[in-house]
Short mmCIF file of C-alpha atoms in Angstrom, two decimals:
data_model
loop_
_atom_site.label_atom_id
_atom_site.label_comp_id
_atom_site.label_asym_id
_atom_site.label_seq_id
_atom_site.Cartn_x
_atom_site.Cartn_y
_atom_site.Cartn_z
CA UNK A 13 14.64 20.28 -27.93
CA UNK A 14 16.44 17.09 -27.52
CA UNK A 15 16.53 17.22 -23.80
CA UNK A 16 12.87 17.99 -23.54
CA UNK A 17 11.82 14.90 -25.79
CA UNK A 18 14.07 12.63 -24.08
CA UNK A 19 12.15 13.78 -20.59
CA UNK A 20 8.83 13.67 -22.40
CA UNK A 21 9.23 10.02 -23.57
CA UNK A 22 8.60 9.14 -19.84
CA UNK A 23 5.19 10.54 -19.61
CA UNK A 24 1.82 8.79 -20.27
CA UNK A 25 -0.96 9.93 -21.13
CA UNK A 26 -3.58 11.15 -18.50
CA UNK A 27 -6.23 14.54 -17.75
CA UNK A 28 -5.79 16.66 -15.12
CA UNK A 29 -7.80 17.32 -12.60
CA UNK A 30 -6.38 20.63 -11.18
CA UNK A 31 -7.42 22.34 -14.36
CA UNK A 32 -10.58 22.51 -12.42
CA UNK A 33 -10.00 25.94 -10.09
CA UNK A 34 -11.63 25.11 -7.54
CA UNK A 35 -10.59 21.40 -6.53
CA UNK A 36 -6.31 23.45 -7.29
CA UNK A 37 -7.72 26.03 -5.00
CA UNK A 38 -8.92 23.24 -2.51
CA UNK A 39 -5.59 21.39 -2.61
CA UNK A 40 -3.04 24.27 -2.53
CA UNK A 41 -5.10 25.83 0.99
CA UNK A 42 -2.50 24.86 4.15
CA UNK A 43 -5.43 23.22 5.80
CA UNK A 44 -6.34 20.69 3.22
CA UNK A 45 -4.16 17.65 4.54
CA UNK A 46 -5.32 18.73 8.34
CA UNK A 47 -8.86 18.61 7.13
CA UNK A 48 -8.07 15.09 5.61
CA UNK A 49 -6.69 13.98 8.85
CA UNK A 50 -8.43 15.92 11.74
CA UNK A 51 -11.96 13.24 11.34
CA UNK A 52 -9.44 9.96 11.18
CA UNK A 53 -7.48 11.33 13.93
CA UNK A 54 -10.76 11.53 16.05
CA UNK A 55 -11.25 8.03 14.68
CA UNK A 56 -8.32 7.22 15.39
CA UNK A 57 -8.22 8.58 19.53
CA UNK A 58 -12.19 6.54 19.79
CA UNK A 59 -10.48 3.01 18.31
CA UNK A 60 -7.48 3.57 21.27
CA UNK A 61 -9.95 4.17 23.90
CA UNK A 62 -12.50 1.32 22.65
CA UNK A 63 -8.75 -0.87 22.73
CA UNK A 64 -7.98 -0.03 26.17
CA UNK A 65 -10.94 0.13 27.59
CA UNK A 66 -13.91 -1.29 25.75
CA UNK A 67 -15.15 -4.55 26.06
CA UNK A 68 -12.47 -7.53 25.71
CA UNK A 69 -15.37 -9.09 23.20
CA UNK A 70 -13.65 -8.64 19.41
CA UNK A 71 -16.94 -8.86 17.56
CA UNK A 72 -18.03 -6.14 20.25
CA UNK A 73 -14.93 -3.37 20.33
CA UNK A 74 -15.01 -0.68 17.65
CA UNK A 75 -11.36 -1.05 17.90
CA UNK A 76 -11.50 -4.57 16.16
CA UNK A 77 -15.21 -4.35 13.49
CA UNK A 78 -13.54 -0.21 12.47
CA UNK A 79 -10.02 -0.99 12.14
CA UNK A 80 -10.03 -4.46 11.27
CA UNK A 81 -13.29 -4.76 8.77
CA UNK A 82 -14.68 -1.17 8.06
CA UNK A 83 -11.35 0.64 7.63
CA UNK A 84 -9.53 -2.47 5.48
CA UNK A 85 -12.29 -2.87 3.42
CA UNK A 86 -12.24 0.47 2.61
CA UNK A 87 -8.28 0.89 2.34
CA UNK A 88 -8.48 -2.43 -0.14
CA UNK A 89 -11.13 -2.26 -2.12
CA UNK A 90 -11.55 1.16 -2.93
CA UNK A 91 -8.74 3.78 -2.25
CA UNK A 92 -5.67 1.92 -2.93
CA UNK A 93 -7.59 0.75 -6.13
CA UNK A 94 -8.60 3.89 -7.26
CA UNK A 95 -6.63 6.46 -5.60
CA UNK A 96 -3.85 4.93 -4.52
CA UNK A 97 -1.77 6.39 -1.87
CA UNK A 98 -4.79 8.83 -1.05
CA UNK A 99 -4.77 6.90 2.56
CA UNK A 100 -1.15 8.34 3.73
CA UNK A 101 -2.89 11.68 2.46
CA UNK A 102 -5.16 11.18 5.63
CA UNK A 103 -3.45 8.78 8.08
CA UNK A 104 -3.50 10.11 11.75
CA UNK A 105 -0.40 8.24 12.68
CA UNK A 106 2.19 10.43 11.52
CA UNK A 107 0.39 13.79 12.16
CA UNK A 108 1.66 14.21 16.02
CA UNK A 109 5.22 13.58 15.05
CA UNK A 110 5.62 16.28 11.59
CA UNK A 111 3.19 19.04 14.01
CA UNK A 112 5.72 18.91 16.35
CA UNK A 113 8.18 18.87 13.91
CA UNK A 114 7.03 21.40 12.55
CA UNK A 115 5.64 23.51 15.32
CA UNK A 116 2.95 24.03 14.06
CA UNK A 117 -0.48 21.98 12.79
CA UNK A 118 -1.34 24.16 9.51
CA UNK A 119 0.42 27.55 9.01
CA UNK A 120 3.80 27.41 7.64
CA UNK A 121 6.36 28.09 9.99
CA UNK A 122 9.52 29.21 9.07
CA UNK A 123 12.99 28.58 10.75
CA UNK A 124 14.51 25.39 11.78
CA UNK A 125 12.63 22.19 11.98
CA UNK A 126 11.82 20.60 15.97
CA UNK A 127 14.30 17.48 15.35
CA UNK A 128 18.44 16.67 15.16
CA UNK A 129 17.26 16.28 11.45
CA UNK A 130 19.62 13.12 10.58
CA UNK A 131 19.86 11.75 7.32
CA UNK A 132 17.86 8.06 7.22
CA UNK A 133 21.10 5.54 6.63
CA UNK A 134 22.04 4.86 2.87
CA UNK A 135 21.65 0.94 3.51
CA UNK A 136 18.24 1.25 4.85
CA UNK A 137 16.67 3.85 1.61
CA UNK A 138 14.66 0.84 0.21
CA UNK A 139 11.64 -1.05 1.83
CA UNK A 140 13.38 -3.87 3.03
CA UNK A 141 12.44 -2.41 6.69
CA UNK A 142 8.95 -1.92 5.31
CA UNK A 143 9.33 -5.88 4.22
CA UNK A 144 10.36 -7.11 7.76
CA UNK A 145 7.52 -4.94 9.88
CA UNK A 146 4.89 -5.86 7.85
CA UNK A 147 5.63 -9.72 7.97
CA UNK A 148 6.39 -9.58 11.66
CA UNK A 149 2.54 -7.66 11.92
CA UNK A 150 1.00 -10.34 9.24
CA UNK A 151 2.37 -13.26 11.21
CA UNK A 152 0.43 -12.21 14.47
CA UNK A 153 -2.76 -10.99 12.63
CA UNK A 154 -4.90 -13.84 14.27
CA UNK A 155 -4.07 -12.03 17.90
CA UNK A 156 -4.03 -8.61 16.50
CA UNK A 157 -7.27 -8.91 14.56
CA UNK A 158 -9.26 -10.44 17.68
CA UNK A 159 -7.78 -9.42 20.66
CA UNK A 160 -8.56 -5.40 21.11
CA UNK A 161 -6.01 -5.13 23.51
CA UNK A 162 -3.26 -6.42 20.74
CA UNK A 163 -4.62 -3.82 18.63
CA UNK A 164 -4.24 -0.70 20.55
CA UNK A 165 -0.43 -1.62 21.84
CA UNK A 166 -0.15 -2.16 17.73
CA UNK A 167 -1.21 0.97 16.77
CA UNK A 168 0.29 2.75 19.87
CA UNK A 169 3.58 1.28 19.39
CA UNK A 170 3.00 2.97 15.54
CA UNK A 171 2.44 6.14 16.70
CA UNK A 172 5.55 6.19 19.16
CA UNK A 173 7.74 5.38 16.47
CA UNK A 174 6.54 7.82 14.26
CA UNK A 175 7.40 10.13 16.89
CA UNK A 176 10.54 9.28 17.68
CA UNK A 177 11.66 9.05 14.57
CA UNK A 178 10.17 12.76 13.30
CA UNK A 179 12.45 13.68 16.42
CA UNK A 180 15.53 12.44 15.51
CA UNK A 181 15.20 12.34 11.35
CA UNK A 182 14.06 14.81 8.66
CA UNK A 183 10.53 14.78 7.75
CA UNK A 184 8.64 11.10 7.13
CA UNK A 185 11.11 8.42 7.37
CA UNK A 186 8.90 6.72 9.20
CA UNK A 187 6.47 7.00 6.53
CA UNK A 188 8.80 6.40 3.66
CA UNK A 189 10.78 3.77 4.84
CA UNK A 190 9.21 1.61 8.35
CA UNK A 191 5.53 2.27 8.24
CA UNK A 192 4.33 -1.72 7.16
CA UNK A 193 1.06 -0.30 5.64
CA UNK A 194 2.48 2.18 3.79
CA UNK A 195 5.10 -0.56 2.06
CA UNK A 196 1.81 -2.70 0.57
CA UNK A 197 0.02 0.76 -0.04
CA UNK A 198 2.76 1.73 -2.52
CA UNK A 199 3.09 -1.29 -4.21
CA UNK A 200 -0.05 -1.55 -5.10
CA UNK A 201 -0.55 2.45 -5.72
CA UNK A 202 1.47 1.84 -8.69
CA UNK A 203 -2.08 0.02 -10.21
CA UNK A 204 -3.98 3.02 -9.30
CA UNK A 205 -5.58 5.94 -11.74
CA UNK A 206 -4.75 8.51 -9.79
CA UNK A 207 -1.39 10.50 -9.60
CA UNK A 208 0.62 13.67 -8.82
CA UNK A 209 3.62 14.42 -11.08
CA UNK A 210 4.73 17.60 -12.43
CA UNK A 211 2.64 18.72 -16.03
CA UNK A 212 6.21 19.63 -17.48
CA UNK A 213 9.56 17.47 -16.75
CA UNK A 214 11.65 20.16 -18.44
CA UNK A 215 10.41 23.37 -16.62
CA UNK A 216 11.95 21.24 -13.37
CA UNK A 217 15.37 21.00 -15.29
CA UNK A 218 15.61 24.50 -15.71
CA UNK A 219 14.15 25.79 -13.16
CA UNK A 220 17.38 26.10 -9.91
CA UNK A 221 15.37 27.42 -7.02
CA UNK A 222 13.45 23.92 -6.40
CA UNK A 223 11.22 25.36 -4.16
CA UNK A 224 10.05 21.56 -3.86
CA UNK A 225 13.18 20.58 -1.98
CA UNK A 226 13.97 24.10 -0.26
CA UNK A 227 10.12 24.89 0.74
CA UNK A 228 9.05 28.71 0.99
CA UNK A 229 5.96 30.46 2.91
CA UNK A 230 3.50 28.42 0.71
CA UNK A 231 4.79 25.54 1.87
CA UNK A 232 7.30 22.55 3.25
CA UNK A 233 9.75 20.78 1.41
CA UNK A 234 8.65 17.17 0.32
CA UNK A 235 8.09 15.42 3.10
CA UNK A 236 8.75 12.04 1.48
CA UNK A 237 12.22 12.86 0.63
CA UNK A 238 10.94 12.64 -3.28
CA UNK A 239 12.37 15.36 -5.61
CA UNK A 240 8.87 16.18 -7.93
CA UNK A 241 11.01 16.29 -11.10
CA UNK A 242 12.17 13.15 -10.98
CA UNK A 243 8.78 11.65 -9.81
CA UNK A 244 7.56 8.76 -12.01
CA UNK A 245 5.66 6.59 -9.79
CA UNK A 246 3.07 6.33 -7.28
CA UNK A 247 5.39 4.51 -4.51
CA UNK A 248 7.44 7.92 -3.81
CA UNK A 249 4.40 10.15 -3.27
CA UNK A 250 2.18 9.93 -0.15
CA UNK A 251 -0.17 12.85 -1.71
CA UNK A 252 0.73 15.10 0.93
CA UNK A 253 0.36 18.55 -1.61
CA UNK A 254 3.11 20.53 -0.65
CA UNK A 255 4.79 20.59 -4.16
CA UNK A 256 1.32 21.79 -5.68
CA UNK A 257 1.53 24.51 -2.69
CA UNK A 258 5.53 25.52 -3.42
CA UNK A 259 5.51 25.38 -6.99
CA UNK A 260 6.14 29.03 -8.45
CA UNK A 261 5.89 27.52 -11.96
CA UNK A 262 2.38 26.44 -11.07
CA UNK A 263 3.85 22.80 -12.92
CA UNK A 264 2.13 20.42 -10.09
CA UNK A 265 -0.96 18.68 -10.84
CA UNK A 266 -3.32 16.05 -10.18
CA UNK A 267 -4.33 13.31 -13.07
CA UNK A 268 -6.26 10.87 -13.78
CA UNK A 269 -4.16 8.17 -15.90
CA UNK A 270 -4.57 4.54 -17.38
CA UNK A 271 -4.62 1.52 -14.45
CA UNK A 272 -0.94 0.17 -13.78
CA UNK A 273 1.33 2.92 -15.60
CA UNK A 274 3.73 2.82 -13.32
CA UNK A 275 4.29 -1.09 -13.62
CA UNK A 276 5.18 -0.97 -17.34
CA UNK A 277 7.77 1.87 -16.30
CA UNK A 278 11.34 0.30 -17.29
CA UNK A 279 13.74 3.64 -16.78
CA UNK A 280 13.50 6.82 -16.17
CA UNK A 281 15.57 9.80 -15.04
CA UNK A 282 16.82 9.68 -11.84
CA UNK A 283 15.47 6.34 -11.06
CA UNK A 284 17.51 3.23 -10.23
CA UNK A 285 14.68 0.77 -12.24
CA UNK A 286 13.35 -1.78 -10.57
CA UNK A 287 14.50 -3.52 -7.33
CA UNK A 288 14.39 -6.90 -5.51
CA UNK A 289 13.04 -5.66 -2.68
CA UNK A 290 9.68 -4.32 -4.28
CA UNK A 291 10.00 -7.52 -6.28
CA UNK A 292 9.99 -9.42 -2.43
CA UNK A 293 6.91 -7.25 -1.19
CA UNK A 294 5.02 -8.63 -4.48
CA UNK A 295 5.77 -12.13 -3.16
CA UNK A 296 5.02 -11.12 0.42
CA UNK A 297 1.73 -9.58 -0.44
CA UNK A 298 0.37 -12.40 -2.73
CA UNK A 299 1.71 -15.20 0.07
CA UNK A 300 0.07 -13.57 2.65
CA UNK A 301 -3.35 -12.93 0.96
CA UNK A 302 -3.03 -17.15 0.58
CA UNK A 303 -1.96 -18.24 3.43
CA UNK A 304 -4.81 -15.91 5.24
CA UNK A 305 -7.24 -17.16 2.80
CA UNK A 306 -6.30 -20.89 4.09
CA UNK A 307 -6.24 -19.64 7.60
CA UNK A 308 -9.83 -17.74 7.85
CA UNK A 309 -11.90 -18.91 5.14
CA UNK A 310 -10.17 -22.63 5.03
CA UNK A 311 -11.77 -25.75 6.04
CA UNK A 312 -8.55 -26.12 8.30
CA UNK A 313 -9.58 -25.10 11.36
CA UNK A 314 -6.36 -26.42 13.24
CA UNK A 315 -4.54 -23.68 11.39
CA UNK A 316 -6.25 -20.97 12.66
CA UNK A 317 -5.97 -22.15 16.22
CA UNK A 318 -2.56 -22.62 15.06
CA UNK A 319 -2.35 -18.98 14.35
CA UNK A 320 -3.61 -17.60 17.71
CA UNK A 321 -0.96 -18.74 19.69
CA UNK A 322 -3.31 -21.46 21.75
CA UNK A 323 0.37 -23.93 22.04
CA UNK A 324 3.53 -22.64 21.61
CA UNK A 325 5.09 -25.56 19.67
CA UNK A 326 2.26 -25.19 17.11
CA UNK A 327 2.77 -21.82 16.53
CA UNK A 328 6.34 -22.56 16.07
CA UNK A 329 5.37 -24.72 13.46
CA UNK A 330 3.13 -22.14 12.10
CA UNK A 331 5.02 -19.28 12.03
CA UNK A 332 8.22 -21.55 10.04
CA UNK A 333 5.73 -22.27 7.59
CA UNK A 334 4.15 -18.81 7.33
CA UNK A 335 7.93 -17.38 7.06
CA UNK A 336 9.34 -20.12 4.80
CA UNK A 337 6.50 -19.53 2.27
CA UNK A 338 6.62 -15.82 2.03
CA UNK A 339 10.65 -15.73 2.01
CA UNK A 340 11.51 -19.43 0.09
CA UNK A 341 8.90 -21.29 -0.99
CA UNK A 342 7.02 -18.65 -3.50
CA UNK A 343 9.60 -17.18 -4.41
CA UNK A 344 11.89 -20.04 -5.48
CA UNK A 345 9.06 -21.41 -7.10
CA UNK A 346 8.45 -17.96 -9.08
CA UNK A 347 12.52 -18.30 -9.98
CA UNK A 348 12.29 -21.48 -11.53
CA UNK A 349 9.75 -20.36 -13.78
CA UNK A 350 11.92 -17.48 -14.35
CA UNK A 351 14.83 -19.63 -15.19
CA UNK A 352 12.59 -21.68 -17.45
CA UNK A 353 11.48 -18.54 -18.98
CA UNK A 354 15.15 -17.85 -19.70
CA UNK A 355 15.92 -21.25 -21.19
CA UNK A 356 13.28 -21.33 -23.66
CA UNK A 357 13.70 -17.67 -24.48
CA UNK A 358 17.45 -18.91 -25.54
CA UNK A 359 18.06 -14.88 -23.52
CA UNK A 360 21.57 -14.46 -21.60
CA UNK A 361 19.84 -11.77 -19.47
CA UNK A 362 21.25 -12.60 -15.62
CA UNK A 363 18.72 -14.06 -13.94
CA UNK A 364 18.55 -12.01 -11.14
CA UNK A 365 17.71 -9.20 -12.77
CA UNK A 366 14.87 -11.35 -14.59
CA UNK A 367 13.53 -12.42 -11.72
CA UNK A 368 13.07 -8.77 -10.17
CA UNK A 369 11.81 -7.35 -13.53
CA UNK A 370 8.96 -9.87 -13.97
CA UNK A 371 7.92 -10.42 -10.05
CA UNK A 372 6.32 -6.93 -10.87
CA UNK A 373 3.61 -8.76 -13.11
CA UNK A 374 2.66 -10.46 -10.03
CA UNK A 375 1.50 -6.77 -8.09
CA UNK A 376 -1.83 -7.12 -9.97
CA UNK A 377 -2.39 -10.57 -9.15
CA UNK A 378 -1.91 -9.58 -5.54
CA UNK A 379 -4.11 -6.65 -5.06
CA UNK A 380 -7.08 -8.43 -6.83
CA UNK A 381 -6.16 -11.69 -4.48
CA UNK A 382 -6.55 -9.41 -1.56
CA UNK A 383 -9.83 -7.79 -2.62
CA UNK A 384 -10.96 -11.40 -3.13
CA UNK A 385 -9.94 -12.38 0.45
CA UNK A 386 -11.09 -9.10 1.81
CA UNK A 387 -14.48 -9.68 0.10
CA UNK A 388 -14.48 -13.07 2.16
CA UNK A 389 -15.20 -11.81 5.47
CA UNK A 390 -16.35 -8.08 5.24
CA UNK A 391 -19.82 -8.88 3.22
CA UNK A 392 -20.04 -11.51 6.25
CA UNK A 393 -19.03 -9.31 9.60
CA UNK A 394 -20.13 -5.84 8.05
CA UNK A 395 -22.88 -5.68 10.12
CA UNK A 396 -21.30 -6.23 13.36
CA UNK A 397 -19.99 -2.03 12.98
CA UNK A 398 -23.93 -1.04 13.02
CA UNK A 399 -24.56 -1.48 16.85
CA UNK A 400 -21.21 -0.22 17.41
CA UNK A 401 -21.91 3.15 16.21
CA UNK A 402 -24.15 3.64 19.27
CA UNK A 403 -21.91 1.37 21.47
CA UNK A 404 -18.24 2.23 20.48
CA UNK A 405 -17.08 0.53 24.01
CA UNK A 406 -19.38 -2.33 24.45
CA UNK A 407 -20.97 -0.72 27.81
CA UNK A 408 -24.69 -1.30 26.92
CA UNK A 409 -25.04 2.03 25.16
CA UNK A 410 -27.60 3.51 22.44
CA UNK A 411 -26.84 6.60 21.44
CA UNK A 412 -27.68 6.39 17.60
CA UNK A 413 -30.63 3.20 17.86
CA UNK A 414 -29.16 1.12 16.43
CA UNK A 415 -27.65 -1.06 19.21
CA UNK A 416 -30.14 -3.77 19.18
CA UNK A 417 -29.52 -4.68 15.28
CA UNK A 418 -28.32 -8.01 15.08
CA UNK A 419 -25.56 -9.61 13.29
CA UNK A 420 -26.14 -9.99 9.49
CA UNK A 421 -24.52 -12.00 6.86
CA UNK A 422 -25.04 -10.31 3.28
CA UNK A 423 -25.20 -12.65 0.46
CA UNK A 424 -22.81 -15.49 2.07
CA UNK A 425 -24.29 -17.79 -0.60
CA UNK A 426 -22.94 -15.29 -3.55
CA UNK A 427 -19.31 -14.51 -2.26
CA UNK A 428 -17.23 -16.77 -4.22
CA UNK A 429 -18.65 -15.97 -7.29
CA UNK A 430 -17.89 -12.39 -6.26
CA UNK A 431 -14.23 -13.30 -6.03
CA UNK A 432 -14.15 -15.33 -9.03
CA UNK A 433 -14.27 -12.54 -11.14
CA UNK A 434 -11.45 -10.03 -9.65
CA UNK A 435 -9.24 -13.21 -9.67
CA UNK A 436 -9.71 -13.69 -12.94
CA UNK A 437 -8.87 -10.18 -13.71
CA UNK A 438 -5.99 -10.38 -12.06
CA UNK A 439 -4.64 -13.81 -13.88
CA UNK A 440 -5.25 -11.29 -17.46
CA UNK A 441 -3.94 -8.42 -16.03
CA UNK A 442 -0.80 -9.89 -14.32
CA UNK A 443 0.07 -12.33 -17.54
CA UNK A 444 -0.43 -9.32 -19.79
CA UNK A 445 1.90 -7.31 -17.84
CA UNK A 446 4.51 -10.43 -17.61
CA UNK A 447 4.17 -10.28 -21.54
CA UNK A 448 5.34 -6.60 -21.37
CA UNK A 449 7.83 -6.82 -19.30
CA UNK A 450 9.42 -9.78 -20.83
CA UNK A 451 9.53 -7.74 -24.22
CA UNK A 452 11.04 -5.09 -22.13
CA UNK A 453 14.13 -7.46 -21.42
CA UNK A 454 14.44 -9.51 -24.57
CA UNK A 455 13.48 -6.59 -26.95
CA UNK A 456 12.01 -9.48 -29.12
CA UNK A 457 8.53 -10.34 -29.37
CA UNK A 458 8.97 -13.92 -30.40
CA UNK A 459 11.36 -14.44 -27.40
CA UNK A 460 8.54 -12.52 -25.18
CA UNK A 461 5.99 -14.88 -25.93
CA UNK A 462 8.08 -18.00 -25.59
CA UNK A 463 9.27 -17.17 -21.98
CA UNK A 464 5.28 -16.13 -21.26
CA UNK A 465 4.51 -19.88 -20.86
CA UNK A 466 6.56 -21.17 -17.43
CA UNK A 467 5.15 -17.17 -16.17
CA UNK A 468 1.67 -17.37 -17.20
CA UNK A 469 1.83 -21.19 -15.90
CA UNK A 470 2.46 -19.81 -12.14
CA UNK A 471 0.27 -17.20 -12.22
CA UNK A 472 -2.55 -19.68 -13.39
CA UNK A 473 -1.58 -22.35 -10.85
CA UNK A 474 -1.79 -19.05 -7.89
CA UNK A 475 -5.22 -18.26 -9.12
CA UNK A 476 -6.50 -21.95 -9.34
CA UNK A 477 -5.30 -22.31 -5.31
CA UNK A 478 -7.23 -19.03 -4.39
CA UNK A 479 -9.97 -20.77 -6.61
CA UNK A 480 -9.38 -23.85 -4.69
CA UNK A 481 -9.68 -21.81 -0.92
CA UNK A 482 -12.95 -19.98 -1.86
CA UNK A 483 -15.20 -23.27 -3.76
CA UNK A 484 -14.07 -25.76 -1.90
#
């Protein structure tokens, strides 16, 4: 009885969804992640072909207004929010790559995986690579975003690595470990209502079989290299189903849970606790969502030309800038705080360890920053994707009538005060989380709130520069 409390102390309260037979019945059929993936995928084929050979016109490609506008918005506002990593459920990229892995597109095949099946290195099992790809994609987003052709060798150049490396490692490395979009979708999944964990922690301890790591004609081993039993948070689990599909103990479900469990998560069985390079993708995230908001809603138009490469010197002096802010300038603003925090909590907790612990507070703050941002420009280039559902390629078609309707703003006069308010729930959310966290390390709630100041201080000055970007 021990054993089992000590595993049950780890789980939060939540109601599952898979009580309901028919959505379990849904999500345990072999076809359910093709039938997720098989309408992006033909998305996915139309945006390359629009890329390569549409019109060179970005406000005119369905590669640019889909990907760029129709599918961020989406990704941003609403499923990473809600249902966090519900995208990776769905995303075409990988799919080619674990079929022919696999050999096969839905049944379960038995025998020997299609790949030399190496083990990803040790060094490299964190998202430091995740960190670097996304940064190097973020710091050529004002070619990528309006150049179609930029976005197709992008996405191509996605696909071929998730190829290769489904050929040479086992199961989604790619996924787990490179993909840049999946590193910002984890982080922020951890905010999300939605998860899949085992119902029962200790029927995983005694059961030996693992069917969840071995696989067996219901199904494939995880393909995220996650063990379910030991699965606490969002970041590890791409949705994919297959340990609802193994499970003979029927202990897999899907619940609904309260927003941002997995950030107030200190320890838990076969977790390492939290680590500096999530802590670095917090600071990446929220740096980026600022310096694009200064880029593309700014009144600086110099750094936007800046930005798309028109002089080579200036981009130089761009991309320093753009580097030295997401890598030095955030951060070692965010550890001075930290080390004020310290000092005034009179705590002899290394600082290091500090620093990592409360840069998680900041994950809220960044999601809601990006939503802002995203806000921004989607209510004013929406309308640019209606003609393009009858003219994907920009060659003068109308196949759906609606080629002729013209570009629309909607409610440019109302947009910052439709940011205000998911900053400031952001600034409450991410200081009430610093507030937990800090208890978390001081295991004093006088000490908690004393260290809150210097925290609270830079989330507040964050939120009045966002404020700053979007009134003018």
């Amino acid at each position: 009885m021990a054993a089992r409390g000590a595993v049950r102390e780890f789980v939060h309260p939540r109601l599952e969804l898979t009580r309901w037979a028919p959505l379990q019945r849904i999500m345990k059929h072999r076809a359910f992640q093709f039938m997720l993936i098989l309408p992006n995928l033909a998305v996915f084929v139309l945006v390359l072909v629009a890329a390569f050979f549409g019109t060179p016109v970005g406000n005119r490609n369905f590669a640019i207004i889909f990907v760029w506008i129709v599918w961020w918005a989406a990704l941003i506002t609403l499923l990473i929010p809600l249902a966090g990593r519900i995208w990776c459920a769905m995303c075409p990229i990988p799919a080619p790559g674990e079929w022919l892995q696999r050999l096969a597109i839905i049944a379960r095949r038995p025998g020997r995986p299609f790949t030399l099946g190496l083990s990803w290195p040790k060094a490299l099992r964190n998202i430091w690579l995740q960190n670097g790809t996304f940064l190097a994609v973020a710091l050529f987003s004002a070619i990528i975003l309006t150049r179609p052709l930029a976005t197709g060798i992008v996405l191509t150049v996605f696909i071929g690595l998730a190829l290769l490396l489904s050929l040479l490692f086992e199961r989604r490395v790619f996924c787990r470990y490179v993909c840049p979009v999946g590193g910002f979708i984890g982080l922020y999944a951890m905010v999300a209502p939605l998860e899949l964990r085992v119902k029962d922690p200790q029927i995983c301890v005694t059961h030996k079989e693992k069917d969840c790591l071995r696989g067996n004609a219901n199904g494939y081993p995880c393909p995220w290299l996650s063990y379910p039993g030991n699965l606490w948070r969002n970041i590890d689990c791409g949705l994919c189903t297959e340990c609802l599909k193994v499970c003979p103990k029927e202990n897999v479900g899907l619940f609904l849970r309260p927003f941002g469990q997995d950030l107030l998560l200190a320890r838990a069985p076969g977790w390492k606790g939290r680590s500096l390079d999530e802590a670095y993708k917090a600071f990446i995230m929220l740096s980026c969502a600022l310096i694009y908001s200064a880029v593309y809603t700014g009144p600086w138009g110099f750094l936007k030309e800046w930005a798309n490469l028109s002089d080579p010197t200036r981009f130089a002096l761009y991309a320093a800038g753009f580097l030295g802010l997401n890598l030095i300038g955030l951060p070692g603003l965010f550890l001075i705080a930290v080390a004020a925090a310290r000092w005034i909590a009179r705590a002899d907790v290394p600082l290091r360890r500090l620093f990592t612990e409360l840069a998680y507070a900041l994950v809220p703050l960044g999601l809601t920053g990006w939503i802002a941002f995203t806000l921004s420009f989607v209510l004013i280039n929406i309308s640019y994707a209606v003609p393009l559902l009858s003219d994907p390629l920009g060659r003068g078609w109308n196949l759906l009538g609606t080629a002729s309707y013209p570009w629309t703003p909607y409610m440019p006069e109302l947009v910052p005060f439709l940011q205000l308010p998911f900053l400031w729930l952001g600034l409450i959310a991410s200081i009430v989380l610093a507030f937990r966290i800090a208890q978390q390390n001081f295991g004093d709630g006088q000490a908690a709130r004393r260290a809150l100041l210097p925290i609270a201080g830079f989330i507040t000055l964050i939120v009045l520069l966002f404020q700053r970007l979007y009134l003018g």
